[in-house]
């Protein structure tokens, strides 16, 4: 079969097909149809030349280009092309060699539709939005999280103290930075043990449930050992860098099913998602990690230090929350360059079911971390009560000070 | 510290620094220095604003922009920023959040220099080029590998037969496709068992060592179980899709140290590597997976169906073979759209220490797989003897037929 034979614009996908939507830029001298057919071929049963080894029973496994709309192309893949419950396999197929084909100049996987049988072969979120809310016993407002700063360098004891102050100031959650794992200045076990002690202290003093998210990102067996250590010490959540650890390890963490909330950081996604006409759209990553079963996922801020547009962020939120073969919705995380002044816009974009995470926007407060966390909570409270931050700041000094230093940003 | 404070053009890197070379495109209204400083900050101890929680002892961990040459920027990272032996951690740091910074429009990690202490905290290749040659007992010529085609769809028994014919025809190696794992039409265990039986048969008949590379790509624990199964059945090698499985699982496979040759397929790399001004250069991936310890790595063809230029391929080869803190050299794999006519150019580019892999270029031979493999071996023999393929084809009918159908490509 030639590449062009994988184009069938009359084909109507079956409910069991995986459907991918690509944006294509074909190479010079190549027709869009041939380039699109190349993708379908390379991800199913074809290659660049006819082969003598093809059996008649193989043909029904061919993927089909069934829609071409400008540079947008839809391809249907028979479910039998994939191993159920194997995310690396799915990726190697629909997001693998195709990026290297010389018939293409650029290729972006814009969206993916997963049939029920494939979705159900993964675990999906164990907690999801409801489970996370039940754990922290907070309803009706966004959760507030602090990221310990400086990102790297704090000794475990100082790290634990910053966490303590974040909780006492009003944060529900404290998380490690995405590149803090177990460096010599701050060993994983010491940090987790000391920070969970401070969590208990903060919980007792404040009378609210507090959550710590230690970063377990590492080689898979180290990662699983670390997650079990967290569990043993009474932790309820862990964080994993899903892109840099990879699909196999993410599945391993979910499949071990330790009863821990899984918080997914997406460090490195921008290498894949940021160029408009190449790579993989963030919403595809969001859908796939929801399928595997994370409970919380970073999806951009629309405001703050990251680059995504509001439309992209809204699409990501939709993918995390919309019905998906009975899998629980995932809690979106807004993180990156956030501070109190951005809170009203964030709540407008994200609504209430999300986590507002701040690092610099809390620990950068002139009066320190406690005041910084308090200012963030005040900004949330003001917004939920329909009061402008400027008015609310009149009798909330922490918010007032925060606004004075970040007003110009 | 502001982003700009992470620029120190007078700094001279220490032997223990990790050094990254980036190509930057700064966002509108941002100076290149500020954008570069943002990368150094975000990968070490800084963030977008000053924080009150920084301790004096933290400062020495700051990364430093020490060279700016046009859009090329070099950054030095103190080794203590990283956890030894943790590749996800290294990636989350130097190739993580930085891709999302709004101070940047595009960012490409062009090269990375790893200090000895970090390199030695990973295992490196167990076999490397010498070990692979010792296993197959072939010296002085490139190894020849076949990829079973069609990529997907063959039942295990037919798959094993195609493998058998490839070996009998002259291939040293037979590998699975990158997206064949354990689909219902061809279960992993059945395939491995039947194909290894055929390997034994071929070995006996031909009197040469033959190698099978089953694709173990899956969730980490499934992957390790599959690798152990291969080992138990007398296999000596496995293949892993390093990008789609991810860094954590790759380390797990190497660290389990089963004594199996690790063949690294790079399906999906193009999403990261292909855009000139964004993502990660293939040679960075090559260096990192060599450090973890693969024995063979796909690095492009310069000719064939993949898109990389000859210069890029030569750089990748260099990274796999050059001295690297005592780690063994990795055998380069040329794979994708290859057929006999391309062999002389391949050997010119790759020299002798590499694997020529062909799928369509073997099974697409008009007389079938045995003739196709024979034609490839003839092309290798002709080239090594300094005879032109056209002359050699005069009394080598398999080569002659192969040339007649692929001459126009």
XYZ file of N, CA, C and O in Angstrom, chain A residues 42 44-55 57-58 61 80-83 86 88-89 91-93 95-97 99-102 104 149-155 158 162 178-179 181-185 217-221 224 226 241 244-249 251-252 255-256 265 267-268 270-272 274-275 278 304-307 337-339 360-361 363-365 368-369 406 409, chain B residues 42 44-55 57-58 61 80-83 86 88-89 91-93 95-97 99-102 104 149-155 158 162 178-179 181-185 217-221 224 226 241 244-249 251-252 255-256 265 267-268 270-272 274-275 278 304-307 337-339 360-361 363-365 368-369 406 409:
744
model
N 2.323 5.102 8.712
C 3.432 4.914 9.658
C 2.919 4.543 11.053
O 3.636 3.929 11.837
N 0.263 2.630 11.471
C -0.537 1.403 11.442
C 0.232 0.309 10.707
O 1.171 -0.251 11.279
N -0.102 0.037 9.470
C 0.451 -1.157 8.834
C 1.331 -0.845 7.623
O 1.798 -1.766 6.952
N 1.550 0.439 7.337
C 2.255 0.780 6.102
C 3.698 1.161 6.320
O 4.154 1.339 7.436
N 4.422 1.270 5.232
C 5.740 1.887 5.272
C 5.982 2.523 3.907
O 5.054 2.643 3.106
N 7.207 2.938 3.639
C 7.462 3.741 2.452
C 7.398 2.939 1.155
O 7.393 3.507 0.076
N 7.347 1.614 1.237
C 7.334 0.799 0.020
C 6.406 -0.395 0.228
O 6.013 -0.704 1.344
N 6.036 -1.048 -0.851
C 5.225 -2.270 -0.766
C 6.047 -3.388 -0.142
O 7.223 -3.522 -0.459
N 5.428 -4.213 0.681
C 6.172 -5.350 1.223
C 5.492 -6.669 0.843
O 4.279 -6.734 0.691
N 6.310 -7.688 0.699
C 5.798 -9.008 0.287
C 5.240 -9.789 1.463
O 4.621 -10.833 1.281
N 5.485 -9.302 2.652
C 5.130 -10.059 3.857
C 3.748 -9.718 4.397
O 3.352 -10.219 5.434
N 3.026 -8.853 3.687
C 1.700 -8.480 4.183
C 0.700 -9.613 3.958
O 0.549 -10.110 2.860
N 0.036 -10.016 5.014
C -0.998 -11.040 4.909
C -2.351 -10.363 4.686
O -2.555 -9.219 5.100
N -5.070 -10.756 6.171
C -5.793 -10.391 7.406
C -5.275 -9.103 8.030
O -5.883 -8.564 8.954
N -4.155 -8.607 7.540
C -3.568 -7.400 8.130
C -4.329 -6.138 7.725
O -4.449 -5.183 8.499
N -6.459 -3.552 9.659
C -5.862 -2.735 10.717
C -5.325 -1.394 10.213
O -4.741 -0.635 10.980
N -7.726 -2.106 17.667
C -6.862 -3.292 17.775
C -5.384 -2.990 17.489
O -4.510 -3.821 17.752
N -5.118 -1.794 16.944
C -3.712 -1.409 16.736
C -2.975 -1.222 18.052
O -1.742 -1.218 18.085
N -3.716 -1.038 19.145
C -3.091 -0.655 20.401
C -3.200 -1.752 21.447
O -4.156 -2.522 21.457
N -2.226 -1.772 22.327
C -2.349 -2.623 23.503
C -3.140 -1.850 24.548
O -2.816 -0.696 24.858
N -1.629 0.541 27.884
C -0.196 0.772 27.645
C -0.018 2.140 26.974
O -0.093 2.266 25.756
N 2.743 4.182 26.721
C 3.888 4.316 25.809
C 3.570 3.744 24.426
O 3.967 4.312 23.402
N 2.842 2.630 24.385
C 2.487 2.032 23.104
C 1.610 2.972 22.280
O 1.840 3.178 21.082
N 1.443 6.200 22.483
C 2.253 7.345 22.058
C 3.208 6.972 20.933
O 3.384 7.732 19.975
N 3.848 5.817 21.049
C 4.782 5.401 19.993
C 4.063 5.270 18.657
O 4.657 5.427 17.599
N 2.778 4.978 18.727
C 2.013 4.832 17.504
C 1.582 6.186 16.943
O 2.044 6.605 15.891
N 2.023 9.286 18.143
C 2.913 10.446 18.332
C 4.368 10.003 18.321
O 5.184 10.490 19.091
N 4.679 9.075 17.427
C 6.019 8.506 17.398
C 6.802 8.921 16.163
O 7.092 10.094 15.951
N 7.118 7.921 15.332
C 7.922 8.156 14.133
C 7.365 9.237 13.218
O 8.111 9.831 12.436
N 6.594 12.176 13.531
C 7.224 13.507 13.615
C 8.508 13.598 12.799
O 9.023 14.686 12.580
N 9.046 12.456 12.395
C 10.306 12.473 11.670
C 10.154 12.276 10.167
O 11.135 12.359 9.438
N 8.952 12.019 9.698
C 8.768 11.727 8.264
C 9.190 12.903 7.393
O 8.836 14.041 7.658
N 9.894 12.580 6.331
C 10.364 13.706 5.516
C 9.275 14.263 4.600
O 9.455 15.329 4.028
N 6.744 15.466 5.743
C 6.178 16.541 6.557
C 7.250 17.545 6.922
O 8.393 17.168 7.166
N 9.829 28.319 48.068
C 10.895 29.038 47.373
C 11.932 29.432 48.408
O 11.575 29.620 49.571
N 13.180 29.670 48.042
C 13.731 29.455 46.701
C 13.533 28.001 46.240
O 13.495 27.094 47.062
N 13.414 27.874 44.894
C 13.131 26.590 44.270
C 14.022 25.505 44.825
O 13.589 24.410 45.128
N 15.309 25.819 44.847
C 16.305 24.846 45.298
C 17.226 25.536 46.288
O 17.406 26.747 46.235
N 17.806 24.755 47.156
C 18.843 25.282 48.023
C 18.507 25.238 49.498
O 19.409 25.102 50.317
N 17.234 25.341 49.863
C 16.898 25.319 51.288
C 17.200 23.960 51.897
O 16.916 22.918 51.304
N 17.768 23.994 53.102
C 17.945 22.750 53.852
C 16.570 22.248 54.298
O 15.610 23.018 54.382
N 14.753 24.222 57.022
C 14.244 25.513 56.571
C 13.060 25.329 55.617
O 12.100 26.105 55.645
N 9.312 26.930 56.091
C 8.585 27.725 55.099
C 7.215 27.081 54.838
O 6.197 27.770 54.719
N 9.430 21.554 41.187
C 9.467 20.418 40.259
C 10.869 19.837 40.116
O 11.025 18.701 39.689
N 11.882 20.633 40.457
C 13.253 20.108 40.326
C 13.920 19.836 41.674
O 15.130 19.664 41.748
N 14.286 16.989 44.279
C 13.992 15.552 44.447
C 14.697 15.074 45.710
O 14.108 15.066 46.796
N 15.989 14.712 45.594
C 16.713 14.335 46.803
C 18.169 14.776 46.653
O 19.072 13.949 46.564
N 18.367 16.081 46.617
C 19.720 16.627 46.491
C 20.445 16.555 47.825
O 19.807 16.403 48.879
N 21.770 16.711 47.782
C 22.524 16.523 49.035
C 22.204 17.590 50.085
O 22.328 17.340 51.280
N 21.757 18.766 49.652
C 21.414 19.799 50.639
C 20.049 19.564 51.276
O 19.678 20.226 52.252
N 9.644 12.449 41.860
C 10.191 12.192 40.520
C 11.596 11.591 40.577
O 12.518 12.204 41.128
N 11.753 10.424 40.004
C 13.029 9.695 40.017
C 12.877 8.454 39.140
O 11.807 8.220 38.559
N 13.944 7.693 39.040
C 13.865 6.353 38.440
C 12.670 5.634 39.085
O 12.378 5.827 40.263
N 11.986 4.788 38.310
C 10.686 4.275 38.756
C 10.714 3.608 40.130
O 9.838 3.861 40.968
N 11.682 2.743 40.372
C 11.661 2.019 41.649
C 11.986 2.949 42.819
O 11.384 2.843 43.890
N 8.740 4.857 43.415
C 7.724 4.086 44.142
C 8.107 3.925 45.612
O 7.268 4.013 46.501
N 9.832 6.050 47.294
C 9.597 7.353 47.932
C 8.107 7.562 48.205
O 7.720 8.080 49.252
N 6.609 14.733 38.191
C 6.833 15.468 36.947
C 6.503 14.512 35.798
O 7.319 13.655 35.440
N 8.905 14.584 32.414
C 10.308 14.195 32.510
C 10.467 12.801 33.107
O 11.468 12.140 32.857
N 9.514 12.341 33.914
C 9.551 10.934 34.351
C 9.079 10.038 33.217
O 9.666 9.002 32.956
N 8.013 10.430 32.555
C 7.546 9.688 31.399
C 6.329 8.835 31.670
O 5.926 8.604 32.815
N 5.764 8.339 30.569
C 4.477 7.645 30.611
C 4.534 6.328 31.382
O 3.605 5.975 32.100
N 5.637 5.582 31.228
C 5.722 4.279 31.906
C 5.690 4.454 33.420
O 4.993 3.728 34.132
N 6.459 5.404 33.906
C 6.546 5.620 35.351
C 5.257 6.211 35.898
O 4.832 5.876 37.009
N 2.285 5.621 34.836
C 1.383 4.480 34.997
C 1.760 3.633 36.213
O 0.895 3.154 36.935
N 3.051 3.461 36.426
C 3.496 2.641 37.565
C 3.042 3.263 38.878
O 2.595 2.559 39.787
N -0.703 2.731 39.081
C -1.084 1.318 39.212
C -0.704 0.730 40.570
O -1.339 -0.208 41.026
N 0.323 1.283 41.186
C 0.698 0.779 42.522
C -0.439 1.048 43.524
O -0.565 0.369 44.527
N 2.853 17.589 37.849
C 3.546 18.769 37.323
C 3.948 18.458 35.897
O 4.235 17.320 35.561
N 6.500 20.018 34.043
C 7.796 20.598 33.641
C 8.290 19.960 32.347
O 8.343 18.735 32.239
N 8.643 20.770 31.395
C 9.154 20.270 30.123
C 8.113 20.195 29.029
O 8.458 20.015 27.858
N 6.542 22.437 27.614
C 6.684 23.508 26.623
C 7.567 23.121 25.445
O 7.407 23.657 24.350
N 8.484 22.179 25.675
C 9.304 21.696 24.556
C 8.410 21.029 23.508
O 8.707 21.053 22.315
N 7.306 20.437 23.969
C 6.364 19.765 23.077
C 5.206 20.648 22.633
O 4.724 20.532 21.514
N 4.705 24.204 22.894
C 4.710 25.658 22.732
C 4.715 26.167 21.294
O 4.203 27.241 21.010
N 5.323 25.396 20.391
C 5.370 25.861 18.998
C 4.010 25.595 18.349
O 3.486 24.491 18.417
N 3.754 22.594 15.638
C 4.516 21.349 15.804
C 4.328 20.805 17.218
O 4.001 21.544 18.139
N 0.122 35.595 34.766
C 1.289 35.050 35.463
C 2.494 34.882 34.566
O 2.579 35.481 33.498
N 3.452 34.020 34.975
C 4.742 33.985 34.286
C 4.804 33.019 33.115
O 5.789 32.962 32.416
N 3.737 32.213 32.923
C 3.766 31.263 31.830
C 3.067 31.850 30.597
O 2.348 32.829 30.681
N 3.260 31.193 29.466
C 2.990 31.868 28.203
C 1.647 31.549 27.557
O 1.294 32.143 26.556
N 4.070 32.330 38.586
C 4.044 33.791 38.579
C 2.771 34.395 39.157
O 2.448 35.547 38.868
N 2.048 33.652 39.972
C 0.780 34.175 40.507
C 0.998 34.980 41.789
O 1.910 34.723 42.559
N 0.139 35.982 41.993
C 0.146 36.775 43.225
C -1.272 37.310 43.424
O -2.134 37.160 42.541
N 6.666 32.761 44.565
C 7.089 34.138 44.758
C 5.957 35.021 45.257
O 6.156 35.912 46.090
N 4.748 34.780 44.797
C 3.589 35.585 45.169
C 3.153 35.399 46.607
O 2.273 36.109 47.101
N 5.901 33.998 49.167
C 7.141 34.231 49.943
C 7.807 35.558 49.598
O 8.745 35.977 50.267
N 7.326 36.215 48.550
C 7.862 37.519 48.182
C 7.165 38.656 48.922
O 7.526 39.824 48.757
N 6.172 38.338 49.709
C 5.463 39.383 50.464
C 6.457 40.086 51.397
O 7.245 39.420 52.070
N 6.816 38.620 54.733
C 7.146 37.208 54.849
C 6.021 36.270 54.442
O 4.969 36.692 53.949
N 6.291 34.989 54.628
C 5.432 33.935 54.104
C 4.033 33.923 54.718
O 3.034 33.782 54.009
N 3.208 44.505 43.940
C 3.026 43.815 42.657
C 2.086 44.544 41.702
O 1.729 44.029 40.653
N 3.264 45.003 38.013
C 3.601 43.855 37.165
C 2.499 43.549 36.179
O 1.346 43.748 36.441
N 15.251 30.130 36.721
C 14.170 29.141 36.823
C 14.722 27.721 36.995
O 14.042 26.841 37.516
N 17.438 27.122 38.778
C 18.263 27.020 39.983
C 17.502 27.589 41.172
O 16.584 26.944 41.682
N 17.840 28.805 41.598
C 17.290 29.273 42.868
C 16.393 30.498 42.731
O 15.934 31.040 43.729
N 16.121 30.934 41.500
C 15.379 32.176 41.339
C 13.939 31.964 40.943
O 13.516 30.864 40.608
N 13.172 33.045 40.995
C 11.848 33.034 40.395
C 11.563 34.458 39.950
O 12.477 35.293 39.915
N 10.332 34.766 39.577
C 10.024 36.047 38.939
C 10.084 37.229 39.898
O 10.047 38.368 39.474
N 10.183 36.972 41.182
C 10.183 38.080 42.136
C 11.135 37.754 43.281
O 11.565 36.608 43.442
N 11.497 38.751 44.065
C 12.341 38.521 45.245
C 11.550 37.748 46.293
O 10.376 38.019 46.485
N 12.200 36.854 47.000
C 11.491 36.160 48.080
C 12.201 36.392 49.413
O 13.420 36.567 49.466
N 11.401 36.386 50.468
C 11.935 36.654 51.813
C 12.551 35.409 52.439
O 13.191 35.481 53.477
N 12.313 34.274 51.799
C 12.707 33.001 52.394
C 14.093 32.537 51.965
O 14.519 31.445 52.327
N 14.778 33.366 51.185
C 16.100 32.944 50.726
C 17.113 33.051 51.864
O 17.265 34.092 52.489
N 17.821 31.977 52.115
C 18.872 31.980 53.138
C 20.203 32.319 52.468
O 20.388 32.051 51.269
N 22.964 30.867 52.607
C 23.702 29.709 52.084
C 23.185 29.238 50.736
O 23.798 28.409 50.069
N 22.025 29.747 50.327
C 21.421 29.299 49.068
C 22.145 29.874 47.853
O 22.268 29.234 46.809
N 24.239 28.335 45.012
C 23.653 27.366 44.082
C 23.073 28.018 42.818
O 22.490 27.334 41.977
N 25.654 20.602 42.567
C 24.818 20.318 43.742
C 23.337 20.614 43.511
O 22.487 20.228 44.314
N 23.023 21.288 42.398
C 21.607 21.502 42.069
C 20.888 20.205 41.742
O 19.660 20.147 41.763
N 21.659 19.167 41.410
C 21.053 17.944 40.880
C 21.212 16.778 41.834
O 22.198 16.692 42.566
N 20.237 15.883 41.765
C 20.403 14.612 42.462
C 21.203 13.691 41.549
O 20.867 13.515 40.377
N 19.715 10.637 38.798
C 18.270 10.865 38.627
C 18.050 11.698 37.358
O 18.111 12.925 37.386
N 15.226 12.129 35.427
C 14.063 13.035 35.433
C 14.375 14.340 36.159
O 13.954 15.419 35.732
N 15.114 14.250 37.251
C 15.464 15.464 37.995
C 16.303 16.414 37.144
O 16.044 17.617 37.091
N 16.386 16.612 33.907
C 15.538 17.160 32.841
C 14.571 18.208 33.374
O 14.363 19.249 32.750
N 13.960 17.948 34.525
C 13.010 18.921 35.087
C 13.714 20.235 35.371
O 13.105 21.296 35.359
N 15.003 20.158 35.620
C 15.755 21.367 35.899
C 16.151 22.100 34.614
O 15.659 23.194 34.348
N 15.647 21.286 31.400
C 14.739 21.214 30.247
C 13.291 21.128 30.721
O 12.487 20.403 30.154
N 12.981 21.891 31.749
C 11.649 21.827 32.349
C 10.837 23.089 32.105
O 10.518 23.434 30.964
N 10.520 23.781 33.199
C 9.694 24.992 33.132
C 10.205 26.048 32.168
O 9.438 26.870 31.686
N 10.918 26.111 29.201
C 10.258 26.185 27.891
C 8.953 26.975 27.930
O 8.405 27.308 26.880
N 8.439 27.225 29.119
C 7.160 27.919 29.213
C 7.287 29.384 29.596
O 6.288 30.095 29.626
N 8.481 29.842 29.866
C 8.656 31.228 30.332
C 8.180 32.229 29.283
O 8.524 32.117 28.112
N 7.450 33.239 29.737
C 6.951 34.178 28.733
C 8.007 35.171 28.274
O 7.795 35.878 27.291
N 10.536 34.241 26.889
C 11.089 33.574 25.713
C 10.002 33.306 24.693
O 8.861 32.999 25.058
N 8.033 -6.254 8.974
C 6.937 -5.507 8.354
C 5.914 -6.515 7.858
O 6.294 -7.626 7.505
N 4.636 -6.142 7.725
C 4.066 -4.850 8.123
C 4.294 -4.556 9.603
O 4.391 -5.489 10.406
N 4.368 -3.226 9.891
C 4.677 -2.770 11.239
C 3.818 -3.461 12.265
O 4.290 -3.892 13.302
N 2.526 -3.469 11.978
C 1.577 -4.065 12.902
C 0.660 -4.988 12.122
O 0.456 -4.796 10.928
N 0.118 -5.970 12.803
C -0.924 -6.786 12.189
C -0.549 -8.244 12.043
O -1.425 -9.107 12.077
N 0.729 -8.561 11.884
C 1.104 -9.971 11.717
C 0.845 -10.752 12.996
O 1.160 -10.291 14.096
N 0.309 -11.927 12.839
C 0.177 -12.838 13.981
C 1.570 -13.314 14.397
O 2.513 -13.284 13.593
N 3.389 -15.752 12.051
C 3.854 -15.129 10.805
C 5.021 -14.189 11.079
O 5.967 -14.090 10.283
N 8.737 -14.380 9.356
C 9.420 -13.275 8.671
C 10.800 -13.063 9.305
O 11.801 -12.824 8.618
N 8.454 -0.245 16.549
C 8.416 0.537 17.788
C 7.028 0.567 18.398
O 6.878 0.846 19.584
N 5.992 0.310 17.595
C 4.638 0.350 18.160
C 4.001 -1.029 18.286
O 2.798 -1.160 18.469
N 3.769 -3.988 20.791
C 4.093 -4.323 22.190
C 3.427 -5.645 22.535
O 4.050 -6.699 22.393
N 2.153 -5.605 22.940
C 1.453 -6.870 23.166
C -0.010 -6.694 22.781
O -0.896 -6.711 23.630
N -0.243 -6.515 21.483
C -1.607 -6.350 20.985
C -2.309 -7.708 20.919
O -1.643 -8.747 20.933
N -3.633 -7.674 20.791
C -4.352 -8.955 20.850
C -4.042 -9.856 19.652
O -4.142 -11.076 19.755
N -3.621 -9.269 18.532
C -3.294 -10.111 17.369
C -1.908 -10.740 17.486
O -1.540 -11.606 16.696
N 8.460 -2.037 25.494
C 7.887 -0.747 25.927
C 6.499 -0.919 26.543
O 5.576 -1.413 25.895
N 6.357 -0.484 27.771
C 5.104 -0.620 28.521
C 5.257 0.093 29.850
O 6.317 0.669 30.141
N 4.213 0.059 30.653
C 4.302 0.509 32.050
C 5.518 -0.172 32.651
O 5.854 -1.307 32.304
N 6.203 0.478 33.583
C 7.530 0.021 34.009
C 7.558 -1.426 34.501
O 8.449 -2.195 34.124
N 6.602 -1.782 35.336
C 6.684 -3.141 35.891
C 6.363 -4.197 34.839
O 6.989 -5.258 34.809
N 9.571 -4.482 32.821
C 10.620 -5.277 33.466
C 10.269 -6.768 33.446
O 11.139 -7.614 33.231
N 8.522 -8.213 31.176
C 8.747 -8.675 29.799
C 10.236 -8.882 29.525
O 10.634 -9.854 28.867
N 11.348 1.962 23.625
C 11.087 3.281 23.051
C 11.413 4.301 24.134
O 10.602 4.549 25.041
N 8.947 7.619 24.529
C 7.551 7.432 24.943
C 7.446 6.660 26.255
O 6.461 6.800 26.964
N 8.406 5.836 26.580
C 8.429 5.224 27.919
C 8.896 6.257 28.941
O 8.321 6.370 30.015
N 9.938 6.974 28.617
C 10.389 8.046 29.487
C 11.635 7.706 30.278
O 12.084 6.563 30.343
N 12.178 8.757 30.894
C 13.481 8.660 31.542
C 13.472 7.733 32.758
O 14.433 7.001 33.002
N 12.400 7.764 33.537
C 12.359 6.937 34.746
C 12.411 5.450 34.389
O 13.138 4.674 35.014
N 11.635 5.068 33.399
C 11.579 3.662 33.012
C 12.864 3.214 32.326
O 13.322 2.081 32.511
N 15.827 4.279 32.989
C 16.761 3.998 34.088
C 16.431 2.680 34.779
O 17.324 1.922 35.159
N 15.151 2.411 34.946
C 14.741 1.169 35.617
C 15.210 -0.056 34.842
O 15.693 -1.025 35.422
N 18.974 -0.215 35.257
C 19.388 -0.507 36.636
C 19.059 -1.935 37.061
O 19.733 -2.484 37.920
N 18.025 -2.508 36.464
C 17.694 -3.900 36.801
C 18.842 -4.825 36.383
O 18.990 -5.924 36.906
N 15.044 2.737 20.756
C 14.316 3.379 19.658
C 13.897 4.761 20.142
O 13.627 4.946 21.313
N 11.265 6.733 18.881
C 9.949 7.168 18.383
C 9.436 8.359 19.186
O 9.418 8.313 20.412
N 9.038 9.394 18.508
C 8.504 10.587 19.166
C 9.528 11.691 19.357
O 9.164 12.822 19.699
N 11.019 13.401 17.272
C 10.819 14.506 16.333
C 9.927 15.611 16.883
O 10.049 16.771 16.486
N 9.038 15.253 17.818
C 8.205 16.278 18.456
C 9.086 17.255 19.226
O 8.777 18.427 19.366
N 10.215 16.763 19.720
C 11.153 17.576 20.490
C 12.280 18.159 19.643
O 12.761 19.257 19.885
N 12.708 18.331 16.071
C 12.657 18.682 14.658
C 12.615 20.178 14.337
O 13.103 20.596 13.277
N 12.015 20.972 15.198
C 11.924 22.404 14.913
C 13.275 23.046 15.228
O 13.829 22.856 16.303
N 13.554 25.386 18.550
C 12.824 25.041 19.777
C 13.056 23.573 20.120
O 13.385 22.761 19.276
N 17.280 8.060 3.177
C 16.136 7.285 3.667
C 14.908 8.120 3.959
O 14.797 9.243 3.494
N 13.992 7.583 4.798
C 12.685 8.239 4.933
C 12.620 9.277 6.035
O 11.606 9.939 6.198
N 13.678 9.392 6.835
C 13.660 10.356 7.920
C 14.327 11.668 7.485
O 15.028 11.729 6.497
N 14.119 12.708 8.271
C 14.359 14.047 7.742
C 15.689 14.685 8.126
O 16.005 15.768 7.652
N 13.501 3.768 6.027
C 13.498 3.969 4.580
C 14.762 3.503 3.877
O 15.046 3.926 2.760
N 15.510 2.623 4.501
C 16.775 2.177 3.887
C 16.568 1.000 2.941
O 15.680 0.183 3.122
N 17.422 0.934 1.908
C 17.427 -0.186 0.961
C 18.834 -0.284 0.379
O 19.680 0.597 0.615
N 11.019 -2.149 4.927
C 10.558 -2.188 3.548
C 11.677 -2.546 2.578
O 11.455 -3.248 1.592
N 12.878 -2.097 2.859
C 14.026 -2.332 1.985
C 14.497 -3.775 1.978
O 15.367 -4.158 1.181
N 11.842 -6.561 3.097
C 10.614 -7.320 2.803
C 9.917 -6.841 1.540
O 8.978 -7.473 1.065
N 10.358 -5.700 1.013
C 9.775 -5.194 -0.221
C 10.463 -5.752 -1.462
O 10.066 -5.459 -2.592
N 11.489 -6.562 -1.264
C 12.182 -7.178 -2.417
C 11.195 -8.051 -3.187
O 10.435 -8.809 -2.577
N 10.932 -11.526 -2.127
C 10.633 -11.813 -0.728
C 11.768 -11.507 0.224
O 12.814 -10.960 -0.148
N 11.537 -11.881 1.472
C 12.401 -11.462 2.565
C 13.815 -12.045 2.464
O 14.810 -11.339 2.677
N 14.193 -0.033 -6.752
C 14.346 1.168 -5.909
C 15.259 2.236 -6.542
O 15.591 3.217 -5.899
N 14.011 5.908 -6.519
C 13.647 6.625 -5.273
C 14.705 7.625 -4.856
O 15.873 7.444 -5.079
